[in-house]
Coordinates of C-alpha atoms in Angstrom, one line a residue:
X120 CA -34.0 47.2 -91.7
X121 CA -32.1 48.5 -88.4
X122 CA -30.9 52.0 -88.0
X123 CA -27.3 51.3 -88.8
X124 CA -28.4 49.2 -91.6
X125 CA -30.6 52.0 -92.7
X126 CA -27.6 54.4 -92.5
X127 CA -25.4 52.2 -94.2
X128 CA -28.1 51.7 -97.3
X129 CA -28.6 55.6 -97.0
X130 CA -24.6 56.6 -97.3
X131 CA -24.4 54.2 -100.4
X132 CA -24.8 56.3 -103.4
X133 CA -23.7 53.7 -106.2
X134 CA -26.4 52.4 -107.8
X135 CA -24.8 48.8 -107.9
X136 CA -23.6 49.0 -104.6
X137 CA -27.6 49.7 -103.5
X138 CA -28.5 46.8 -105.6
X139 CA -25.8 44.4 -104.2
X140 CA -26.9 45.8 -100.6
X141 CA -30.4 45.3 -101.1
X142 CA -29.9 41.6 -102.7
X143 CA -27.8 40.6 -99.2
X144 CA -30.1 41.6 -97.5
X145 CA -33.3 40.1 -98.9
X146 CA -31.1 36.7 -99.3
X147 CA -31.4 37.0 -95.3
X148 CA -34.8 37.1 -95.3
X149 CA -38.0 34.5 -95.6
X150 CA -39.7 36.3 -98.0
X151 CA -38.9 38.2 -101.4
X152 CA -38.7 41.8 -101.6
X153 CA -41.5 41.8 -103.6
X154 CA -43.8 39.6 -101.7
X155 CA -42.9 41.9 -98.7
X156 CA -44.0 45.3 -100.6
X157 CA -47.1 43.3 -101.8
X158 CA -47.4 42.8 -97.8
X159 CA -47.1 46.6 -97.1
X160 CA -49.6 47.7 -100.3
X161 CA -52.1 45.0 -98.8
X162 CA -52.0 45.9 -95.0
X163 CA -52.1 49.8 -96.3
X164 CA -55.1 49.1 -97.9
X165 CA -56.8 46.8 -95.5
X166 CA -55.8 48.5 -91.9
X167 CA -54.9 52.2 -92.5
X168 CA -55.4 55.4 -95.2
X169 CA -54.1 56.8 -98.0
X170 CA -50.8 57.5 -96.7
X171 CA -47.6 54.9 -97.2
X172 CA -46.8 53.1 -93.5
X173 CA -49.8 53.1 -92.2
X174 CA -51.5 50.3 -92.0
X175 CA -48.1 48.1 -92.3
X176 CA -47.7 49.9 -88.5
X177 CA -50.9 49.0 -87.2
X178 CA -50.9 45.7 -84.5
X179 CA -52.8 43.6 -87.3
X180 CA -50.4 44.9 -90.3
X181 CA -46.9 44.0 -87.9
X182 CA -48.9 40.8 -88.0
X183 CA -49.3 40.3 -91.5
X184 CA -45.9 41.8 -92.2
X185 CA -44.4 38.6 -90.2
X186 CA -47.0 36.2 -90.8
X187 CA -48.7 36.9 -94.2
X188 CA -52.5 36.3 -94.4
X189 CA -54.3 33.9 -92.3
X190 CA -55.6 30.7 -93.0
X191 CA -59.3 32.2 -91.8
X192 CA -60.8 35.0 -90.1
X193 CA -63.0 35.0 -87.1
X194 CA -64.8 38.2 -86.5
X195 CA -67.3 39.5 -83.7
X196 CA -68.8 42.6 -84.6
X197 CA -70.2 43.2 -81.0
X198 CA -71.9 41.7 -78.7
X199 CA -73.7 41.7 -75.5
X200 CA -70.5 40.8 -73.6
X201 CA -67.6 41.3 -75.6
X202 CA -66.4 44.5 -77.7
X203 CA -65.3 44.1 -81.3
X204 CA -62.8 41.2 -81.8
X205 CA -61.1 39.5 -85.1
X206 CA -59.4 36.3 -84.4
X207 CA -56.8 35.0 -87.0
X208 CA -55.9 31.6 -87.4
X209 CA -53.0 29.8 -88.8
X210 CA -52.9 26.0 -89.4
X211 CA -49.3 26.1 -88.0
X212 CA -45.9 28.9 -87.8
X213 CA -42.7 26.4 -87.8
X214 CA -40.9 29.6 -87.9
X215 CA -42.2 30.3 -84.2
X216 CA -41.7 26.8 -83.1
X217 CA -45.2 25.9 -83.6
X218 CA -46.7 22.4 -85.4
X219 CA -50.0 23.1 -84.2
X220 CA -53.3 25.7 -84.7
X221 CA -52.2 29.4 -83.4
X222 CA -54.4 32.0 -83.4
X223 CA -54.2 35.8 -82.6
X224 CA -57.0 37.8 -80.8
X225 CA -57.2 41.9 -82.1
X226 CA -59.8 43.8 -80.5
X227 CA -60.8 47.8 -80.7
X228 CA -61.5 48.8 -77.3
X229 CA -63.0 52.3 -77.4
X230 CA -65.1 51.6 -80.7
X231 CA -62.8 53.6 -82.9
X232 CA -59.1 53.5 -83.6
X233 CA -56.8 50.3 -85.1
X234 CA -57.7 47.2 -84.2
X235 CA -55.1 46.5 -81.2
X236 CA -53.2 42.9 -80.8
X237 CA -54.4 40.9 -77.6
X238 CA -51.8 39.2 -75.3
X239 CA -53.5 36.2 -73.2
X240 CA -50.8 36.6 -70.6
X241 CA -50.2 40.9 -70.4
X242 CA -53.7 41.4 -70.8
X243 CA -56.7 40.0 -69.1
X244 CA -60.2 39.1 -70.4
X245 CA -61.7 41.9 -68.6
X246 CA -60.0 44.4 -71.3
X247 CA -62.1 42.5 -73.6
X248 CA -65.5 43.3 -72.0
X249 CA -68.4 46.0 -72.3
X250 CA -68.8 47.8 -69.6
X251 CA -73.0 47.8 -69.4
X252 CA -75.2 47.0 -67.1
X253 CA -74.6 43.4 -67.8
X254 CA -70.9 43.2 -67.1
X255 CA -70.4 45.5 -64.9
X256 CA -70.0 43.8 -61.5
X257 CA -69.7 40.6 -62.9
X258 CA -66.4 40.0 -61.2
X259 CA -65.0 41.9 -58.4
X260 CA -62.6 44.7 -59.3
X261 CA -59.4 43.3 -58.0
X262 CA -59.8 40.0 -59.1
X263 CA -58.0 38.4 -62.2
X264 CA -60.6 37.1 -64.3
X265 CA -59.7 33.7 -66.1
X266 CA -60.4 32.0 -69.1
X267 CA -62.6 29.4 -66.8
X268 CA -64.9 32.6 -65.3
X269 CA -66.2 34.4 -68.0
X270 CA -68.2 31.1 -69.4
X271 CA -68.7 29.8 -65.9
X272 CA -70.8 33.0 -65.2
X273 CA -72.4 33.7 -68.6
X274 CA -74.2 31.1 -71.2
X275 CA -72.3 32.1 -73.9
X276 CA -72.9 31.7 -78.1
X277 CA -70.3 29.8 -80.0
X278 CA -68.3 32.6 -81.1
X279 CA -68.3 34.5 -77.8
X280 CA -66.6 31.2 -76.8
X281 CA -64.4 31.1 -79.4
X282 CA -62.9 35.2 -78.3
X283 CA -62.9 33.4 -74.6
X284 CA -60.3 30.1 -76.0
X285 CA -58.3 32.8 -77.9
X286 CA -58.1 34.9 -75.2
X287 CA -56.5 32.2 -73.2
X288 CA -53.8 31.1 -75.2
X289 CA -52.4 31.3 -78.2
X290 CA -51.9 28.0 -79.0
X291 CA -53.0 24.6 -77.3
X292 CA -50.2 24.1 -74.7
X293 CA -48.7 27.1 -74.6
X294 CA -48.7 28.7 -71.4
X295 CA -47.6 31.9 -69.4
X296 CA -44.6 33.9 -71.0
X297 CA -44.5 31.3 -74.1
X298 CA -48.0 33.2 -74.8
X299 CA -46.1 37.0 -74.8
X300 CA -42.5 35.1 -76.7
X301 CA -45.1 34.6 -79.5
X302 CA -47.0 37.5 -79.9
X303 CA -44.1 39.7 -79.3
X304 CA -42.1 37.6 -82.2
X305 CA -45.2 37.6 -84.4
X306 CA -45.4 41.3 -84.4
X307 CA -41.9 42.1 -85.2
X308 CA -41.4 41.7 -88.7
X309 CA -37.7 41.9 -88.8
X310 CA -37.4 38.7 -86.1
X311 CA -40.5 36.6 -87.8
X312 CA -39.0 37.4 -91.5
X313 CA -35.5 36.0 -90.7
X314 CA -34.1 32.8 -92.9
X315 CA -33.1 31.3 -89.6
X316 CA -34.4 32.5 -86.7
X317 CA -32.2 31.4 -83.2
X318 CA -34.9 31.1 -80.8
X319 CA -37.7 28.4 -80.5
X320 CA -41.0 29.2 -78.5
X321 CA -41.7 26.3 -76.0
X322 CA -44.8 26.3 -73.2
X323 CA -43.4 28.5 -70.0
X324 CA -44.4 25.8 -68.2
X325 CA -41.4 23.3 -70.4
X326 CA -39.1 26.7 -69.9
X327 CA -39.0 28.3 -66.4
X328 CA -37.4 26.9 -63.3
X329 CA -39.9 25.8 -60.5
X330 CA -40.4 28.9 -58.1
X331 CA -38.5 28.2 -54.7
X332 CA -40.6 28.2 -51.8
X333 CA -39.3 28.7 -48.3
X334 CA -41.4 28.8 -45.5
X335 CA -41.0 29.8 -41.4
X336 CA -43.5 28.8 -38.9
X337 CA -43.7 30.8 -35.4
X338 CA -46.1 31.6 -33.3
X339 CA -48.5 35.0 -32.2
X340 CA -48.7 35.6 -28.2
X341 CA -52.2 33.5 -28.3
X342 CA -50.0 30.8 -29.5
X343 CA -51.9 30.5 -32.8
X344 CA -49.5 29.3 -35.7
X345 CA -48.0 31.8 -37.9
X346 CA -46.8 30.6 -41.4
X347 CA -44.4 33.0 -43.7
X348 CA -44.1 32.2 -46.5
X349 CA -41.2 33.3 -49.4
X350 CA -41.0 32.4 -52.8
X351 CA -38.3 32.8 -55.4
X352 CA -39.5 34.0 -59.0
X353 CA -39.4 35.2 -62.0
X354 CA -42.6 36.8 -63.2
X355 CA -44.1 40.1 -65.3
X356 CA -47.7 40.0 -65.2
X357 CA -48.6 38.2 -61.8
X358 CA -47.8 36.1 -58.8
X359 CA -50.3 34.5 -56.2
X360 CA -50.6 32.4 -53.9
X361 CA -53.7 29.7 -52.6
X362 CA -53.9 27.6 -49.7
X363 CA -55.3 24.5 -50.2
X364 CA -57.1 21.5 -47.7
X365 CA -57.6 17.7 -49.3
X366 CA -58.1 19.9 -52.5
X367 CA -60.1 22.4 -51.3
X368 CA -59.6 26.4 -51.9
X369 CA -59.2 27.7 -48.4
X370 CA -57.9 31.2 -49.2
X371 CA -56.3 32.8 -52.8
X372 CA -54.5 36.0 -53.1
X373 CA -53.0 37.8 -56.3
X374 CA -51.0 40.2 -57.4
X375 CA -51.2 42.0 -60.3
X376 CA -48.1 43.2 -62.1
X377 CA -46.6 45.6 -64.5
X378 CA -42.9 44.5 -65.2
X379 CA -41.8 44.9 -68.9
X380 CA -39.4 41.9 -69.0
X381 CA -39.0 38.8 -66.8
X382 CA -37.8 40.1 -63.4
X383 CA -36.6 38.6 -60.5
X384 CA -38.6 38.5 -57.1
X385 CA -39.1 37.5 -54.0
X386 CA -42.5 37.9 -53.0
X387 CA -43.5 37.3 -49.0
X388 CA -46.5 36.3 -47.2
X389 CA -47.6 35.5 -43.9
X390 CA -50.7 33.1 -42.9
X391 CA -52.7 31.9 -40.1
X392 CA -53.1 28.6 -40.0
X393 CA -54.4 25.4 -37.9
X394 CA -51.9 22.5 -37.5
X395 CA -52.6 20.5 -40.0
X396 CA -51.8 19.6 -43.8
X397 CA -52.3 22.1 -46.5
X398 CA -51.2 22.3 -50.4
X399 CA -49.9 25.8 -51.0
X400 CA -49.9 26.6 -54.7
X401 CA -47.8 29.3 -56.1
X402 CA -49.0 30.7 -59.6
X403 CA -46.9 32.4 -61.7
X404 CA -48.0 34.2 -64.3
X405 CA -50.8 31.5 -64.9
X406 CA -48.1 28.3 -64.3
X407 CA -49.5 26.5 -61.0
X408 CA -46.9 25.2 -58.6
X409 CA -48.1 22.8 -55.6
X410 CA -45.8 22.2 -52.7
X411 CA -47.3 20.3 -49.5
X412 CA -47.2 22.5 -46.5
X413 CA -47.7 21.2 -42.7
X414 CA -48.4 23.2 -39.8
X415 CA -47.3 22.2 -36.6
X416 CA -48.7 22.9 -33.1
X417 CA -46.5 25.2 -31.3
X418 CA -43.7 23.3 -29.1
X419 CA -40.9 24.7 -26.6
X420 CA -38.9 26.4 -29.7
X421 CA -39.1 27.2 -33.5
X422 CA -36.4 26.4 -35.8
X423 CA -33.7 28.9 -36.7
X424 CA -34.3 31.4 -39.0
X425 CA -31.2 32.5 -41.2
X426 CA -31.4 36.3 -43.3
X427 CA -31.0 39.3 -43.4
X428 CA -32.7 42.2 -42.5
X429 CA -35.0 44.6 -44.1
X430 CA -36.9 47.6 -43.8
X431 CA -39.5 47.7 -40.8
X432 CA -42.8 47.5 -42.3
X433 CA -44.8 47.7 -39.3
X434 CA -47.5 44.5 -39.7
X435 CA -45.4 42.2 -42.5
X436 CA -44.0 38.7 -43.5
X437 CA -41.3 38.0 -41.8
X438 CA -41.5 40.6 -39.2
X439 CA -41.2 39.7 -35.5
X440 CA -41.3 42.6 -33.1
X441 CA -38.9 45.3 -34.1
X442 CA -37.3 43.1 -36.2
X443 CA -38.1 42.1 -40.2
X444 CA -35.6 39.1 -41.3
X445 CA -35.8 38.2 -44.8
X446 CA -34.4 35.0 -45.9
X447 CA -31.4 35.2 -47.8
X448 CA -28.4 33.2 -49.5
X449 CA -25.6 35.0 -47.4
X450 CA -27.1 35.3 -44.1
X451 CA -26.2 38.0 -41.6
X452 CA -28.6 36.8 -38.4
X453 CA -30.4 34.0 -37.2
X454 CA -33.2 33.9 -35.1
X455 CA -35.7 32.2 -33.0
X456 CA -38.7 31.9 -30.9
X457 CA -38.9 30.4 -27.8
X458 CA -42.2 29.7 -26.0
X459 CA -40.6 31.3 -22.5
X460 CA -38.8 34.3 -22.5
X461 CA -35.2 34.3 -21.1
X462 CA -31.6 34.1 -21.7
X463 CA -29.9 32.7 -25.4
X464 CA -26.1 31.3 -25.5
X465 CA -25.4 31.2 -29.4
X466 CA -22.8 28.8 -30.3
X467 CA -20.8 28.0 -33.7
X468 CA -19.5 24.8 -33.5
X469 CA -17.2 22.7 -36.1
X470 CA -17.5 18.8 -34.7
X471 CA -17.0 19.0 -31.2
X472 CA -14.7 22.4 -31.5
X473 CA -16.5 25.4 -30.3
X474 CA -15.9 28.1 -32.1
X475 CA -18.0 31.3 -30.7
X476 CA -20.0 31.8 -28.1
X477 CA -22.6 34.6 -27.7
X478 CA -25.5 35.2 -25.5
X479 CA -28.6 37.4 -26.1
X480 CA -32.2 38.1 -24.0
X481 CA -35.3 36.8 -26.0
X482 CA -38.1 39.9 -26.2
X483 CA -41.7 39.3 -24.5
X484 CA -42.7 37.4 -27.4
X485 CA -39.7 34.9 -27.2
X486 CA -38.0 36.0 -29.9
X487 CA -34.2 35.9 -30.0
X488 CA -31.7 37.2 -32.8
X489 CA -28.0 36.9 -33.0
X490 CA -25.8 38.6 -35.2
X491 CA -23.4 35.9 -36.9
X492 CA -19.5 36.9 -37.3
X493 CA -18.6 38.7 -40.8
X494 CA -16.1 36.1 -41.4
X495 CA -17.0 32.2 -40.6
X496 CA -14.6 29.9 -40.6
X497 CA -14.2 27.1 -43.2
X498 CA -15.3 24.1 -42.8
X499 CA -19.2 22.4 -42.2
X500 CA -20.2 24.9 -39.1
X501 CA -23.3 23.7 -36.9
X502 CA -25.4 26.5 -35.6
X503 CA -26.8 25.8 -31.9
X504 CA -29.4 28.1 -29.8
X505 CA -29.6 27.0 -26.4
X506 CA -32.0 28.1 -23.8
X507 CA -32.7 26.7 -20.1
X508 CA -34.1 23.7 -21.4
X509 CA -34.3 23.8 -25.3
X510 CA -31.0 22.8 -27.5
X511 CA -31.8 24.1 -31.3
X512 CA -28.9 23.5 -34.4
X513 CA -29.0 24.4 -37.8
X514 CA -26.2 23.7 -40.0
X515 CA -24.9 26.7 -41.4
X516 CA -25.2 26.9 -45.5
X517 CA -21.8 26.9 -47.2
X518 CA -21.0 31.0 -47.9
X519 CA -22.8 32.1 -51.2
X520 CA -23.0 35.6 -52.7
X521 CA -26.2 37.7 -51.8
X522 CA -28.5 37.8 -54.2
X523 CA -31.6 38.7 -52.2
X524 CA -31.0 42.6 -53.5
X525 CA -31.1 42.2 -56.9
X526 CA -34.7 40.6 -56.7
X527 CA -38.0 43.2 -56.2
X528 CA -39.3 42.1 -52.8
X529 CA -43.2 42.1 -52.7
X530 CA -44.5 42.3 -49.4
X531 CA -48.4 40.7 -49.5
X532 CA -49.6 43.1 -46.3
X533 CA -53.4 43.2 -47.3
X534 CA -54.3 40.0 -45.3
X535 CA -52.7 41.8 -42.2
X536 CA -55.3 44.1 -40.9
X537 CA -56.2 43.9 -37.3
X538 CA -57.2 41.2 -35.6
X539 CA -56.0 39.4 -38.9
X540 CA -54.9 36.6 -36.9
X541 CA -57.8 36.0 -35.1
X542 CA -60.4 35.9 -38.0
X543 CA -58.1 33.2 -40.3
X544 CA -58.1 30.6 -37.4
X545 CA -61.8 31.4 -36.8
X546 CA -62.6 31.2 -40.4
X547 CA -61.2 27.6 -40.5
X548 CA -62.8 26.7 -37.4
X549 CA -66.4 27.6 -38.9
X550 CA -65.0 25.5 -42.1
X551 CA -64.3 22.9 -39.7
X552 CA -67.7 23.3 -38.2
X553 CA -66.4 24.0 -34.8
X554 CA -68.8 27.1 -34.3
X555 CA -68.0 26.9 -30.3
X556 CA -64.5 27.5 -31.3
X557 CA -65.2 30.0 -34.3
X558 CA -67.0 32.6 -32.2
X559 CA -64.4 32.8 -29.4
X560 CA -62.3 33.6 -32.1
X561 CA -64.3 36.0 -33.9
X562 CA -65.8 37.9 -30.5
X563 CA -62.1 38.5 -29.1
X564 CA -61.2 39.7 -32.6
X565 CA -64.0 42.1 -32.4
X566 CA -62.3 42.9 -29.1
X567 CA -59.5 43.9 -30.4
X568 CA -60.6 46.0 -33.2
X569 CA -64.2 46.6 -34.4
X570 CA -64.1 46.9 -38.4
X571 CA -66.2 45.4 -41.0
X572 CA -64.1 42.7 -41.5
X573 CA -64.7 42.0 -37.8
X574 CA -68.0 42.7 -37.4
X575 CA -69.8 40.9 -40.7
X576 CA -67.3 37.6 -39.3
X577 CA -69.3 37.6 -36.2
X578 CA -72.6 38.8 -37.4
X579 CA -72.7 35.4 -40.5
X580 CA -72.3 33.2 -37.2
X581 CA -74.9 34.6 -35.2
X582 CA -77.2 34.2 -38.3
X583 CA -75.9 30.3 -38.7
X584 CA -77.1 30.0 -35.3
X585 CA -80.5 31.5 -35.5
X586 CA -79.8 35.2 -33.3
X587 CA -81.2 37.0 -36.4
X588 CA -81.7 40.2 -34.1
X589 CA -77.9 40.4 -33.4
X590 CA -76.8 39.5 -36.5
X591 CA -78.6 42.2 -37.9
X592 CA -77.4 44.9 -35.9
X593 CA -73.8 43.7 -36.1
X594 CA -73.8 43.5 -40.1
X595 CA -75.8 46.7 -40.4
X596 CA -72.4 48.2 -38.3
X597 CA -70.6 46.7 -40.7
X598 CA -72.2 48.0 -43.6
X599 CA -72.1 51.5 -42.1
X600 CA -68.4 51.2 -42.2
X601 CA -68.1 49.6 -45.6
X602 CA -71.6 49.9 -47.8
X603 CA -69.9 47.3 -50.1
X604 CA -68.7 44.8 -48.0
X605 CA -69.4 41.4 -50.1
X606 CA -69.9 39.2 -46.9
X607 CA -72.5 41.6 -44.9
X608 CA -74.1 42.3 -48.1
X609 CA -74.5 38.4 -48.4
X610 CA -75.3 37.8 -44.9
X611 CA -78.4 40.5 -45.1
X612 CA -79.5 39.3 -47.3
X613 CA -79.7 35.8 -45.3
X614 CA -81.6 37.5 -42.3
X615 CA -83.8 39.3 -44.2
X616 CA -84.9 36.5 -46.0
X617 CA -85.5 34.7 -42.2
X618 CA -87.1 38.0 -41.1
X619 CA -89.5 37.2 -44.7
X620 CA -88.8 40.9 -45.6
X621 CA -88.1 39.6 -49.1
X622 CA -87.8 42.9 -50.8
X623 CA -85.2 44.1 -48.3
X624 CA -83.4 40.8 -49.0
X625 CA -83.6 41.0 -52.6
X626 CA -81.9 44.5 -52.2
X627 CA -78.9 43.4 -49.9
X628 CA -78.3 40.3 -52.6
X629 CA -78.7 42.3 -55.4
X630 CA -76.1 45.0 -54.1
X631 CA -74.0 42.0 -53.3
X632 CA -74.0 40.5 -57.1
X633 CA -72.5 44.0 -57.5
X634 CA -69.7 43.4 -55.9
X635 CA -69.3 39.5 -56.9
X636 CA -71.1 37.7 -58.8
X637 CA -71.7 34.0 -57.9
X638 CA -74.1 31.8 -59.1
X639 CA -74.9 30.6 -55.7
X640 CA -76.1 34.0 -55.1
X641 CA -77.6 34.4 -58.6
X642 CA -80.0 31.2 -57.7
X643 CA -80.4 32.8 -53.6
X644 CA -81.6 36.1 -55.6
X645 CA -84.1 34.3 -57.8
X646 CA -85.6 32.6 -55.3
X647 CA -85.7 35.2 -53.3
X648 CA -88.2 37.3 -56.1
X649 CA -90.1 33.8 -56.5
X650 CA -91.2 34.6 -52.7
X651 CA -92.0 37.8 -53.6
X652 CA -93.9 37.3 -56.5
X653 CA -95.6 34.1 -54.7
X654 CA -96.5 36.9 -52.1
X655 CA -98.3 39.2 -54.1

């Protein structure tokens, strides 16, 4: 019953009319009135105390309220991994829009309290995990943890499994937001108990649009290819991004989120990439999206660059010299790089008609901007940047209202420390294995700024190649500047195990299973203490 409901039923104070209210509005509903007090009684009893109400508003009684009682009951005490979960199943909810299995994960985090409702796309599995010696450091702190990880890094029992699959969805093929339409439906009595409810859940795969995905390539002053990237969404819990070659993770960045409903974004990002093709694959609160990328080598000029612009961010997507130019569906500038400096004539032409003409000086870096006229003419328009020897044209997009400010811009800036540039390109080049190529890049990133990031990139190559000596001082540097710096940690643990100082090693790698576990590293830290037990 809603509040106006409630004060209507409370200003009635004819018995009849109270009975006639009461009959319309159980006639609305899917159950009885009596079935639905046996509901409360039973949830009182089973989820709270003596006192009316309080199991009934408890996570599992909302639940039972809307869904009645389960077809079977999965519980987890404890464990070794997990705390204590209950996992209720239901052969199938038509009145959600589901024919198949669902099931819904409760699990009492702080080993007192109500049993609290788990949402596999809100929450994440490390909510769900005991923070011992056994967990903790498992996964690194920033990273999401998916359903595919926990089992991947752990041998676990059949009904440790079985909290992992319910953690993941709630019902085969349901996906992203269809996961928190469900949950949020099954714990609201008044929406699940309604003869006809208006809404049925699909996947959020079946349900959202595809992201849109727009991309700029230019290029730094070493002439190294810069990619920004911009993508369209709508998301609440997360939104990432992973760069892909013939199928193969090259990089993967997320975001964690903490929106209460579906909002729009626009989240940017800028890479550092070889020419080449790559698979770029957008992920959405756990939907996947692919789209084929290809980096060029830089030529005499970029393509035009239609937006408008935002706040300076110093070292951002999208930002090129003093200025930050966001793409956008009403335009205000375009720009452009050119690989020589010099003069610009802008031109808006109609056909053959020229309509404007402006010129502007590109800065040092080539880059030239032009403010477009508040009013265009009608018409299909033609864009044209011409330089001494390079003729660009864009056609202008037909006039649409700006929508760029009602979406949350999320600026990714963590890949842009300094020398960022310089250590992506020489990352791929060591992928490559084009070490010649690698360390030029990583030494002159060093150059340029001597950080951990810096100094553990050069100090892995010089172990690949044998200079244990050098490497060692370098990623000792390193370590001094950062103690839990995942790849010196690793790579220390490489040279000390050259050097045959296997207790050292076994210190660096365990340190390093701290930070991130792996079970490449797990079986490089066992053989490791094989050596040393061999040894003794």
């Amino acid at each position: 019953m809603n509040s106006a409901e409630r004060r209507l039923y409370v200003g009635l104070h004819d018995d009849s009319a109270r009975q006639a209210f009461r009959h319309s509005f159980w006639d609305g509903k899917a159950v009885s009135e009596e079935e639905y007090l046996q509901r409360i009684e039973w949830a009182d009893a089973q989820f709270g105390g003596a006192k009316p109400g309080s199991g009934a508003n408890t996570d599992q009684g909302r639940v039972y309220l809307s869904l009645g009682a389960p077809t079977s009951i999965s519980r987890l005490p404890s464990s070794r991994v997990f705390v204590q979960c209950e996992i209720w199943y239901y052969n199938s909810l038509p009145r959600l829009g589901l024919g198949t299995q669902a099931r819904f994960l409760f699990y009492r985090k702080e080993g007192a309290g109500p049993l609290q409702l788990y949402s596999p796309q809100l929450n994440s599995l490390r909510t769900l995990l005991i923070p011992n010696s056994g967990t903790r450091g498992l996964f690194a702190v920033n990273d999401i943890i998916r359903a595919s990880d926990v089992p991947n890094s752990l041998n676990l029992p059949p009904a440790e499994a079985e909290v992992v699959d319910a953690a993941s969805s709630v019902a085969r093929g349901i996906t992203g937001s269809g996961n928190s339409d469900i949950v949020n439906m099954a714990a609201a009595p008044a929406w699940a108990l309604r003869r006809d409810p208006k809404e049925r859940v699909q996947s959020r795969l079946l349900l959202s649009e595809r992201p849109v995905l727009e991309s700029f390539q230019s290029w730094t002053p070493d002439r190294l290819p810069v990619i920004d990237i911009q993508v369209k969404a709508s998301v609440r819990a997360s939104i990432g991004l992973s760069v892909q070659v013939s199928g193969v993770p090259l990089d993967e960045w997320q975001t964690q989120l903490e929106f209460i409903t579906w909002t729009p974004v626009a989240y940017v990002h800028r890479l550092f990439l070889l020419p080449g093709d790559y698979t770029l694959v957008v992920d959405t609160d756990g939907v996947r999206t692919p789209y084929p990328l290809q980096v060029t080598k830089p030529s005499a000029a970029t393509q035009i660059l239609l937006g408008s612009t935002g706040e300076t961010a110093g070292s951002a997507p999208f930002q090129f010299g003093a200025l930050r130019l966001l793409p956008s569906a009403a335009p205000r500038m375009a720009m452009l790089q050119f690989a020589a400096p010099g003069r610009v004539q802008w031109r808006i032409v109609r056909g053959v008609e020229i309509l404007s003409v402006a010129s502007t000086e590109t800065e040092t870096t080539g880059f030239a901007g032009y403010t477009l006229p508040a009013q265009l003419p009608a018409g299909p328009l033609t864009l044209q940047a011409r330089s001494t020897n390079e003729v660009v044209d864009l056609k202008l997009p037909t006039p649409e209202p700006e929508r760029l400010d009602s979406r949350v811009v999320i600026s990714h800036n963590a890949n842009l420390g300094p020398a960022a540039a310089l250590l992506s390109i020489g990352r791929q080049f060591l992928l490559n294995g084009n070490r010649p190529q690698a360390r030029l890049c990583f030494t002159r990133a060093l150059g340029q700024s001597r950080t951990a990031n810096t100094l553990s990139a050069l100090g892995r190559l010089e172990a690949l190649d044998a200079h244990l000596d050098q490497a060692r001082t370098l990623l000792q540097e390193a370590l001094i500047l950062d103690s839990h710096h995942f790849d010196a940690l690793t790579a220390m643990g490489f040279v000390e195990t050259e050097f045959q100082d296997y207790t050292v090693a076994a210190a660096y790698l365990e340190r390093a299973l701290q930070v991130r576990s792996l079970p490449a590293l797990e079986q490089a830290l066992s053989e490791v203490k094989g050596k040393l037990r061999a040894g003794r």
